[in-house]
Each structure stands twice: as structure tokens, then as C-alpha cells.
PDB file of C-alpha atoms in Angstrom:
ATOM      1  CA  UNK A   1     -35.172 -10.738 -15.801  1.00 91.00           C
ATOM      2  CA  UNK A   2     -36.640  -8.786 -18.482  1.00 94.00           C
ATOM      3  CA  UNK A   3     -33.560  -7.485 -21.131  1.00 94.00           C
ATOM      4  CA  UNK A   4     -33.729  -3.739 -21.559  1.00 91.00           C
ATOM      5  CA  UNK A   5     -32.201  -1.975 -24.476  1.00 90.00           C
ATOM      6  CA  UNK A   6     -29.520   0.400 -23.925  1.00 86.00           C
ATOM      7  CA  UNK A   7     -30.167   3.129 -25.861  1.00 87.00           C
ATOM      8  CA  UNK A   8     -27.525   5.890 -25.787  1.00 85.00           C
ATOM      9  CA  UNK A   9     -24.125   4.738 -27.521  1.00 84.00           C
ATOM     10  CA  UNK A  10     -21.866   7.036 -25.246  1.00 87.00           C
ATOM     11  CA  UNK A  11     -18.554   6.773 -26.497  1.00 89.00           C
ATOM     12  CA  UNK A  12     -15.004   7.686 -24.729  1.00 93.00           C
ATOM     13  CA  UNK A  13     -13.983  11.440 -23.617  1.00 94.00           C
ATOM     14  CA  UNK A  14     -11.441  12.480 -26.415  1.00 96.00           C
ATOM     15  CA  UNK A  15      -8.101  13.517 -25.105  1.00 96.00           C
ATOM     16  CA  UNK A  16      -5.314  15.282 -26.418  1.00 97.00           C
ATOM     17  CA  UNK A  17      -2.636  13.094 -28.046  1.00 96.00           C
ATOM     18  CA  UNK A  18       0.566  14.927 -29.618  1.00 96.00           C
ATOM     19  CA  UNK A  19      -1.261  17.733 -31.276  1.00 95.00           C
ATOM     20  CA  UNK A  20      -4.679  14.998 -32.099  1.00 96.00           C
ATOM     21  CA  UNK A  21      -7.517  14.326 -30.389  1.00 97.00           C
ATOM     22  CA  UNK A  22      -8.063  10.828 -29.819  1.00 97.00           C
ATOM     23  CA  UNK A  23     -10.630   8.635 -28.467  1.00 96.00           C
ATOM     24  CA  UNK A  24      -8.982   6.009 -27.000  1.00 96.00           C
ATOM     25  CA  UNK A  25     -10.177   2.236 -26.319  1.00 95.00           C
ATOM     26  CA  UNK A  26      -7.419  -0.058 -26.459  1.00 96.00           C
ATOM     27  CA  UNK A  27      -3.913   0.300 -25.165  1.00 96.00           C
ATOM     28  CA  UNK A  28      -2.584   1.102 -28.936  1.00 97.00           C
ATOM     29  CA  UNK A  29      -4.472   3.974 -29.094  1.00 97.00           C
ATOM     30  CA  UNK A  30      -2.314   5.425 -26.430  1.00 97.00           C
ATOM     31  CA  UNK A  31       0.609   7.567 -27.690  1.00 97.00           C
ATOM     32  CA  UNK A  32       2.492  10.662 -25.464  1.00 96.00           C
ATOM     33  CA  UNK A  33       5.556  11.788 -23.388  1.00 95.00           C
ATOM     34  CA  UNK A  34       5.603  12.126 -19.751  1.00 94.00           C
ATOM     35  CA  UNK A  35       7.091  11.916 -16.149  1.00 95.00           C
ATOM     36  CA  UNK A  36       5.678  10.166 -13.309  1.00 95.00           C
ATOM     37  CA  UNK A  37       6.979  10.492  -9.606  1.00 97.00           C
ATOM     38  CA  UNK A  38       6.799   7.423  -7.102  1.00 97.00           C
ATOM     39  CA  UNK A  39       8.267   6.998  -3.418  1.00 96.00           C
ATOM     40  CA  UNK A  40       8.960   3.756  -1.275  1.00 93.00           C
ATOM     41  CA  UNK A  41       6.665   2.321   1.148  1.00 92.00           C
ATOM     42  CA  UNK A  42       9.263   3.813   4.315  1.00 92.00           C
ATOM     43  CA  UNK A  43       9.149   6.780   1.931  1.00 92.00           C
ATOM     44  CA  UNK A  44      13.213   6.711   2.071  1.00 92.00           C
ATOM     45  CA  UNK A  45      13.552   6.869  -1.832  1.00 93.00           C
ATOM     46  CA  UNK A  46      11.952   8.315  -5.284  1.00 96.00           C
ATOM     47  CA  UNK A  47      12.108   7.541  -8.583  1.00 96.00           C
ATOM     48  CA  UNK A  48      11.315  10.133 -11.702  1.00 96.00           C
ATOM     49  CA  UNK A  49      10.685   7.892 -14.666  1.00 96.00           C
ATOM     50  CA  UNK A  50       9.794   8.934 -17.948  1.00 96.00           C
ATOM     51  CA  UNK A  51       8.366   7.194 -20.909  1.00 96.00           C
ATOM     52  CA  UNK A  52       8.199   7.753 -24.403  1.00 96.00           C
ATOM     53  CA  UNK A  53       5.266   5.873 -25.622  1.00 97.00           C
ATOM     54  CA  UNK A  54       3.978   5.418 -29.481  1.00 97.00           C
ATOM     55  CA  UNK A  55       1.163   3.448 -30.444  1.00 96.00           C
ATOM     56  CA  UNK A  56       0.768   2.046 -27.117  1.00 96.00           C
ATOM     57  CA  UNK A  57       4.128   0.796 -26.825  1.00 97.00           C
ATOM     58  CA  UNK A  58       6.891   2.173 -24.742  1.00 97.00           C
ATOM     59  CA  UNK A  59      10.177   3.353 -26.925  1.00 97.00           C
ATOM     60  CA  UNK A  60      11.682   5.334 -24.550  1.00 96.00           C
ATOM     61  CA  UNK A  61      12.533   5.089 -20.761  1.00 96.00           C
ATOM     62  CA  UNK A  62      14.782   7.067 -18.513  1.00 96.00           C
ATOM     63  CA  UNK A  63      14.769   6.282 -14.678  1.00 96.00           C
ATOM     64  CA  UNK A  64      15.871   8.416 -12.281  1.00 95.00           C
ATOM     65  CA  UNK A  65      16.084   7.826  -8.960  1.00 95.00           C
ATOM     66  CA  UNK A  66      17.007   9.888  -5.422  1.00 93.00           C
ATOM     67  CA  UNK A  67      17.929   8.725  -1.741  1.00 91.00           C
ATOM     68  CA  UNK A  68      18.282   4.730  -1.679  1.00 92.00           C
ATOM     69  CA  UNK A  69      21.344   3.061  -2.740  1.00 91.00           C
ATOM     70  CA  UNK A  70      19.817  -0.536  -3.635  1.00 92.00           C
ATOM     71  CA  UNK A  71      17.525   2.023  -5.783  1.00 93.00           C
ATOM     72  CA  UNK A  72      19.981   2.532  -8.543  1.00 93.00           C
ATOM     73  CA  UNK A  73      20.539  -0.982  -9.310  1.00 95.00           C
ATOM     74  CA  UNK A  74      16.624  -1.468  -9.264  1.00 95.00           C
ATOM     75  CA  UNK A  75      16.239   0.861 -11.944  1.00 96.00           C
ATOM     76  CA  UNK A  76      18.900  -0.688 -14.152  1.00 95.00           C
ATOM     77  CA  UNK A  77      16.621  -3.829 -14.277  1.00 95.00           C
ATOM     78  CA  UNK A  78      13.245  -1.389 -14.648  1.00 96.00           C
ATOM     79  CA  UNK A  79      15.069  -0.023 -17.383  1.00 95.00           C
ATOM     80  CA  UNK A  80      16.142  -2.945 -19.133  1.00 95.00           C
ATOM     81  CA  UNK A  81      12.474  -4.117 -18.583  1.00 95.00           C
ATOM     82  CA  UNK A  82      10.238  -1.047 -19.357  1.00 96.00           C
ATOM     83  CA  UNK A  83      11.047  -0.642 -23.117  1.00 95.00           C
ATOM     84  CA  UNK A  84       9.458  -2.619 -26.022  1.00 96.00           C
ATOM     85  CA  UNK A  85       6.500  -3.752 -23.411  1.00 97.00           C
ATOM     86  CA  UNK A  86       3.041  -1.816 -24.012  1.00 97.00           C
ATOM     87  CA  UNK A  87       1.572   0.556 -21.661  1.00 96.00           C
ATOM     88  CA  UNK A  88      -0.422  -1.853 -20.024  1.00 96.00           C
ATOM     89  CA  UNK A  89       2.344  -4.602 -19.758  1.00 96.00           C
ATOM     90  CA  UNK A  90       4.579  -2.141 -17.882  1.00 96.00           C
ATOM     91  CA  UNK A  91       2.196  -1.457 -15.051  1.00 95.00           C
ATOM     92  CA  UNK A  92       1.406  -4.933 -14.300  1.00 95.00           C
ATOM     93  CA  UNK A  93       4.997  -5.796 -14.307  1.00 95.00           C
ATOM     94  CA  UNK A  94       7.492  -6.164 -11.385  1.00 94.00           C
ATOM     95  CA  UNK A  95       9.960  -3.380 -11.974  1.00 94.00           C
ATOM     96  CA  UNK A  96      12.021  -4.136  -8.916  1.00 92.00           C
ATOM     97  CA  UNK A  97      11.371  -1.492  -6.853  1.00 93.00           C
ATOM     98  CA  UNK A  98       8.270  -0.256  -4.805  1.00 94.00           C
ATOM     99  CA  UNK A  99       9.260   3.628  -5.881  1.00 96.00           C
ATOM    100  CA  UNK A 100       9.753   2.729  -9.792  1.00 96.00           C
ATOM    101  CA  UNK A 101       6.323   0.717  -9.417  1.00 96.00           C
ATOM    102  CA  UNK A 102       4.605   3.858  -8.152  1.00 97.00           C
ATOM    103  CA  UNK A 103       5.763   5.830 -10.420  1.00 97.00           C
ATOM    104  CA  UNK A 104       4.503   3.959 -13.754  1.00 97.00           C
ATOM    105  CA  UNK A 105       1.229   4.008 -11.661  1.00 97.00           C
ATOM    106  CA  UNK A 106       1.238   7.493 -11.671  1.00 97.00           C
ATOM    107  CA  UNK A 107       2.528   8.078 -15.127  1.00 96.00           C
ATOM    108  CA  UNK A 108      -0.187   5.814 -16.468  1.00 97.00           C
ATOM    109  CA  UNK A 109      -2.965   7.561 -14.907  1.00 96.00           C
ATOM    110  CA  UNK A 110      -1.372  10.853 -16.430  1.00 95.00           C
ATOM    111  CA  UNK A 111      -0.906   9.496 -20.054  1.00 95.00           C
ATOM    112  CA  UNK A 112      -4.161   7.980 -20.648  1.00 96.00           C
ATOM    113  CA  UNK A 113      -6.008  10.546 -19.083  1.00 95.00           C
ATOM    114  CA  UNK A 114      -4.276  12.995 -21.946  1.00 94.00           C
ATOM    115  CA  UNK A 115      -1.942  14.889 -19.163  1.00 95.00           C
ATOM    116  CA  UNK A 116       0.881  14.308 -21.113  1.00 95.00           C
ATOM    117  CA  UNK A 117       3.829  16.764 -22.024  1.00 93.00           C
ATOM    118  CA  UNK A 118       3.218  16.485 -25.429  1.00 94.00           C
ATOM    119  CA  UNK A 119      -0.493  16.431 -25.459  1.00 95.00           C
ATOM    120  CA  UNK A 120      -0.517  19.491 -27.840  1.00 95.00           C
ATOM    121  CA  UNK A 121       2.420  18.870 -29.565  1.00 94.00           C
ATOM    122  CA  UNK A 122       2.073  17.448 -33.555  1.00 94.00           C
ATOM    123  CA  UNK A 123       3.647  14.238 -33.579  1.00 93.00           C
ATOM    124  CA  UNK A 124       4.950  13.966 -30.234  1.00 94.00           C
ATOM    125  CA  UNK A 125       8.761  13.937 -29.269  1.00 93.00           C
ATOM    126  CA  UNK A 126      11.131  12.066 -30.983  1.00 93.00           C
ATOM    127  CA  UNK A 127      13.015   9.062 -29.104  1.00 93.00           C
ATOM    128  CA  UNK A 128      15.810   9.711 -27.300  1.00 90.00           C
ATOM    129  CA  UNK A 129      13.944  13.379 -26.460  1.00 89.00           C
ATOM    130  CA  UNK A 130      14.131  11.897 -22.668  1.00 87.00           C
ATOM    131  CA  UNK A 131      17.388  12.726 -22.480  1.00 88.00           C
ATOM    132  CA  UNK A 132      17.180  16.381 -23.515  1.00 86.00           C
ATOM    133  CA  UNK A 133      16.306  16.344 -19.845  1.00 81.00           C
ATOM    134  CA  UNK A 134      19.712  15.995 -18.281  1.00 83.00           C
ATOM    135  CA  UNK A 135      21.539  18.360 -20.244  1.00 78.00           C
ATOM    136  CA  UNK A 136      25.108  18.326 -20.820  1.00 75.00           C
ATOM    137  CA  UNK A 137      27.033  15.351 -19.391  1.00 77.00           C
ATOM    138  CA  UNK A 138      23.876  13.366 -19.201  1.00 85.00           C
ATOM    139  CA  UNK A 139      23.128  13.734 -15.112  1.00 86.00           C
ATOM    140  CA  UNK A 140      20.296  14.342 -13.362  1.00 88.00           C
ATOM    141  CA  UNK A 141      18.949  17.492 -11.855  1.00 87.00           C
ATOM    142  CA  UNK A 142      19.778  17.277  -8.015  1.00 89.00           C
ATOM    143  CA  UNK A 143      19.583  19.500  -5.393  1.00 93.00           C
ATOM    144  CA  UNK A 144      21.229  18.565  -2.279  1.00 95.00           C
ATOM    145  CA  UNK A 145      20.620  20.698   0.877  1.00 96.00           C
ATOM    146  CA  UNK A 146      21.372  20.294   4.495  1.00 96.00           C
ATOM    147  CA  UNK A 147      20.669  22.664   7.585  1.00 97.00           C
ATOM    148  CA  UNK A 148      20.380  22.421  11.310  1.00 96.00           C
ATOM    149  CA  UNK A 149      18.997  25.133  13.768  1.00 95.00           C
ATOM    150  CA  UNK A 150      22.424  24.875  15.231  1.00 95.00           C
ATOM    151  CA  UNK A 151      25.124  25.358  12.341  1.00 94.00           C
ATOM    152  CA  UNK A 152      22.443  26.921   9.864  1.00 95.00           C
ATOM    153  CA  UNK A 153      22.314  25.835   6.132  1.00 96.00           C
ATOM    154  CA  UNK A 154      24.872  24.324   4.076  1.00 97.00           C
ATOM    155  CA  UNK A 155      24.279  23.524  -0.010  1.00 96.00           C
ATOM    156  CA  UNK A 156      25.976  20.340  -1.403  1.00 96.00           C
ATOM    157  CA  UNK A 157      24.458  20.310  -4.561  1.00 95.00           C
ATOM    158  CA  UNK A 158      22.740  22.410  -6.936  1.00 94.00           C
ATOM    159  CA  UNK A 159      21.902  22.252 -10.603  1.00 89.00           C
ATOM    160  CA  UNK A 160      24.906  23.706 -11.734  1.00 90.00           C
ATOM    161  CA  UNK A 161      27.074  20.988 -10.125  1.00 92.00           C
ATOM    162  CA  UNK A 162      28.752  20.085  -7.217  1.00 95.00           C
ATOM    163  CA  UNK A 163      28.769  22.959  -4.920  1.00 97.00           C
ATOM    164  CA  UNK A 164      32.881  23.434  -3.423  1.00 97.00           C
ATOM    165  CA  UNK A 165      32.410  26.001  -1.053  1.00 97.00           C
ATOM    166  CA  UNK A 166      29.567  29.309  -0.243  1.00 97.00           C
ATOM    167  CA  UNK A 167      30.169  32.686  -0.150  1.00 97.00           C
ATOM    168  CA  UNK A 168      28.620  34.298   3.282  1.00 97.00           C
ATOM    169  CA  UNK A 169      28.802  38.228   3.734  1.00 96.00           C
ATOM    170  CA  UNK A 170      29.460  39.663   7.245  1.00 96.00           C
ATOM    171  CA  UNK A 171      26.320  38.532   8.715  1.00 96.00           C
ATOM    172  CA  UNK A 172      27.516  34.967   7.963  1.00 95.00           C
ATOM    173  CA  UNK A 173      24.431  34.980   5.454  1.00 96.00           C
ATOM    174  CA  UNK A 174      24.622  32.941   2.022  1.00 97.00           C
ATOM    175  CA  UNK A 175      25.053  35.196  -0.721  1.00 97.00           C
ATOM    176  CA  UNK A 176      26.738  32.635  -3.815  1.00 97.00           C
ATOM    177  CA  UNK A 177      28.341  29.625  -4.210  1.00 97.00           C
ATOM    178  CA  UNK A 178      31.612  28.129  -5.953  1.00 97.00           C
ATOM    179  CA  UNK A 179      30.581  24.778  -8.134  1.00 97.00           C
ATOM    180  CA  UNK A 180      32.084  22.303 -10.962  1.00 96.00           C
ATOM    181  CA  UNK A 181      29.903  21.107 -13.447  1.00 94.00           C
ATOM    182  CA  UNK A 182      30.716  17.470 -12.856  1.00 92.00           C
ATOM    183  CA  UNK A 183      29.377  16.077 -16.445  1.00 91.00           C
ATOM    184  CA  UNK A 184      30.900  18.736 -18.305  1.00 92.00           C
ATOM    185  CA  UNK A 185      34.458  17.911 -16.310  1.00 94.00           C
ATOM    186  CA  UNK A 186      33.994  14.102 -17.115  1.00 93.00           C
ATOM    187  CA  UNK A 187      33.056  14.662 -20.817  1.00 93.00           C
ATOM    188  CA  UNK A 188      36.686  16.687 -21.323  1.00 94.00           C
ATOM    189  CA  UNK A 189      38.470  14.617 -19.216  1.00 96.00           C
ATOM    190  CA  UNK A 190      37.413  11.261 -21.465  1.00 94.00           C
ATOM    191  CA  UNK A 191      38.045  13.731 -24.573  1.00 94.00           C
ATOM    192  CA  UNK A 192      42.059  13.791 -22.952  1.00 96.00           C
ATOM    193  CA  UNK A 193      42.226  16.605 -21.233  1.00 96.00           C
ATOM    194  CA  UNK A 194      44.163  16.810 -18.157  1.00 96.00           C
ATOM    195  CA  UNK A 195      41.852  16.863 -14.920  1.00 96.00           C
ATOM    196  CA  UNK A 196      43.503  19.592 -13.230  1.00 96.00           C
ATOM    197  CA  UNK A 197      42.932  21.778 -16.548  1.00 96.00           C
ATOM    198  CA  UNK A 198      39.315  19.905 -16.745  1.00 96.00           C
ATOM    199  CA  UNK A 199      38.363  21.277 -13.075  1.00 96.00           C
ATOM    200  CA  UNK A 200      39.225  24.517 -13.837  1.00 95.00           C
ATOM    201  CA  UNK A 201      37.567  25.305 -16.800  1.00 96.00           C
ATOM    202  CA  UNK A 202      34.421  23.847 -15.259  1.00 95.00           C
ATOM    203  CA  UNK A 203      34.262  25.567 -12.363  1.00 97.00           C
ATOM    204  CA  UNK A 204      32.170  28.575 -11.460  1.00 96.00           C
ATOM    205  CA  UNK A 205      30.315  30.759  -9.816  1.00 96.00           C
ATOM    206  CA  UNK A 206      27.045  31.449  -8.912  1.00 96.00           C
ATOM    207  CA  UNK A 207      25.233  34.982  -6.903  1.00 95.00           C
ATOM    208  CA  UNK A 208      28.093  37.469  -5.232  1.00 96.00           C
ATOM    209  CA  UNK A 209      30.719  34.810  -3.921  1.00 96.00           C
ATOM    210  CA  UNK A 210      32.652  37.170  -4.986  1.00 95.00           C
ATOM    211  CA  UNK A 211      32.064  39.750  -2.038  1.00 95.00           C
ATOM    212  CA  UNK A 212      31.847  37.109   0.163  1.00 96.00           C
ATOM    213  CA  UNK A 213      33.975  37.954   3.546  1.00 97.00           C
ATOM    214  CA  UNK A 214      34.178  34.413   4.563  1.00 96.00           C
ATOM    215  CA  UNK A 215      34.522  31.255   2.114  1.00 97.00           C
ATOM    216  CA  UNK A 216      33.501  27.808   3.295  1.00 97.00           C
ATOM    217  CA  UNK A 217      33.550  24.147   2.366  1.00 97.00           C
ATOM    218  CA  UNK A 218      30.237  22.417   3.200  1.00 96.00           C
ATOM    219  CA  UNK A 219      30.960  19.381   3.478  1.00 95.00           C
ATOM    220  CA  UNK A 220      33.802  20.125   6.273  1.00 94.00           C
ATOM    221  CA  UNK A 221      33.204  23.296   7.605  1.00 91.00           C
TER     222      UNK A 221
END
């Protein structure tokens, strides 16, 4: 066949890169901080994982994960696994679990497309920014909820803490919660304080519990 010239030299898209724009051909051209979200094939678990990558190489990774047991050990291996490796390394490597794996798919499609939280932002983050995330006494946001038609709704956990009984008013309709901050307990507790003292000052309140006219436990009530 007869060679034909290609004549336009159409180079890559550029895409934001902490506060550059960056045409980007090979995996080290990659840099950015961002979240990806994957589920299991029976769709029983997540994972939230979140990589701190420079240069094309990941320095940062904090997996989170929601609803499987085997999960959590899963993700200490993907954790173990996922930092030093480059971009490209990670998502063509086994990290356990079918959730975690989805999720790096995801998260790669976001960071070299330029979706990344710090796409705008000069320099990027910092490592160890990841954890920023969880706050004080370094756990995850959960919210655990549970309702049936029968016995109505019931919260277990929120992101204040662990959720020890809700307020109703006379309609028997949720107006606040009672909750301890379970990291910020823990952290005093290691620092020596007593745990009884601990619980206290860590407990609190959230909405009108207050006025509530009936107090309940959800978890046995």
C-alpha cells in the first residue's frame, strides 16, 4: 500500500495538574490528589481509596472500606501494596479485593483525565494531606442507618460518633440524638485518662434531644 504522510501533529488535551497545565504522555507526567469509589461484584462492600500521586508515582494511600468484613484485611495488603508503585503499576496490580480494584479503576480515569481535587491547586497537597480527611481520632466518616415500615427509623451512626440513644417528641418523631465521639474518647483514654471521665467529656448532643419526651437506645429499643 501506498504510505501517506500524516500531516497534522495533534498533540494531547492539556489538563489541569496542581495549579499547571500539563500535557501529559507518559505515566510521570501524572501528578494530583483524589478519591475513587469501587463496590464488589455481589455489590455487598465499597471501598473509598485515595491516592496522593507525584510525578507519576503514588506517595500517599488511604483505604477505606464499608460493609464486608474480609474487606478490611484486603485493604491492609492494598495498602501495603499501593504506595511507591506508579500510577500505572497500581491498576494492573492485584490489590486483593474486587471493591479496592474498582476503585483505582475509577480513580485513574479521574486523575489522568485532570478531575483531580487538586487540579487547581499550586503544588498539590502535601503527603500525609489524606488523612486531613478523618479528622480527629483518625476514623472514617460513617453513617449507619436502619429503618423498617414496621418500627420506623433508628440511627446507629453518624459523623459525630456513635449515636447512644434519639430524642423523639410526642409524635414519636426524631428530633436529636445523644453520641460519643469514639476517636476523640480513645485518644484521651491512651493519653491516661480514666474511661468513665473519657465518655463523658466526649459525649454530646446533636438537634433538640433535649425536648425530647421519650429517649431511646437504637440498638435495643
Amino acid at each position: 500500500m501506498c504510505p501517506v504522510t500524516k500531516g497534522a501533529k495533534h498533540g494531547p488535551a492539556p489538563i489541569p495538574e496542581e495549579g499547571k497545565w500539563v500535557k501529559a504522555k507518559e505515566i510521570k507526567d501524572i501528578s494530583g490528589l483524589t478519591h475513587g469509589v469501587g463496590w464488589c461484584a455481589p455489590q455487598q462492600g465499597a471501598c473509598k481509596l485515595t491516592l496522593n500521586v507525584k510525578n507519576g508515582i503514588i506517595e500517599e494511600a488511604l483505604v477505606e472500606t464499608l460493609g464486608c468484613s474480609g474487606m478490611t484485611h484486603s485493604a491492609a495488603m492494598a495498602a501495603e501494596v499501593l504506595s511507591g508503585k506508579t500510577l500505572l503499576e497500581a491498576l494492573n496490580s492485584d490489590l486483593v479485593c474486587d471493591a479496592i480494584n474498582t476503585a483505582m479503576r475509577e480513580l485513574f480515569l479521574q486523575i489522568v483525565y485532570g478531575r483531580t481535587q487538586t487540579a487547581f491547586s499550586e503544588n498539590g497537597l502535601p503527603v500525609g494531606a489524606g488523612l486531613e480527611d478523618l479528622g480527629k481520632g483518625l476514623r472514617s466518616q460513617v453513617g449507619t442507618m436502619y429503618s423498617t415500615k414496621e418500627k420506623g427509623v433508628r440511627y446507629l451512626e453518624m459523623a459525630e460518633g456513635y449515636v447512644l440513644e434519639i430524642g423523639l417528641d410526642k409524635n414519636s418523631e426524631v428530633i436529636g440524638y445523644k453520641y460519643v465521639h469514639i476517636g476523640k474518647m480513645m485518644e484521651a483514654i491512651r493519653k491516661g485518662m480514666d474511661p468513665k471521665e473519657a465518655l463523658e467529656k466526649n459525649t454530646g448532643t446533636y438537634g433538640r434531644f433535649n425536648e425530647a419526651v421519650k429517649k431511646i437506645n437504637p440498638r435495643h429499643e
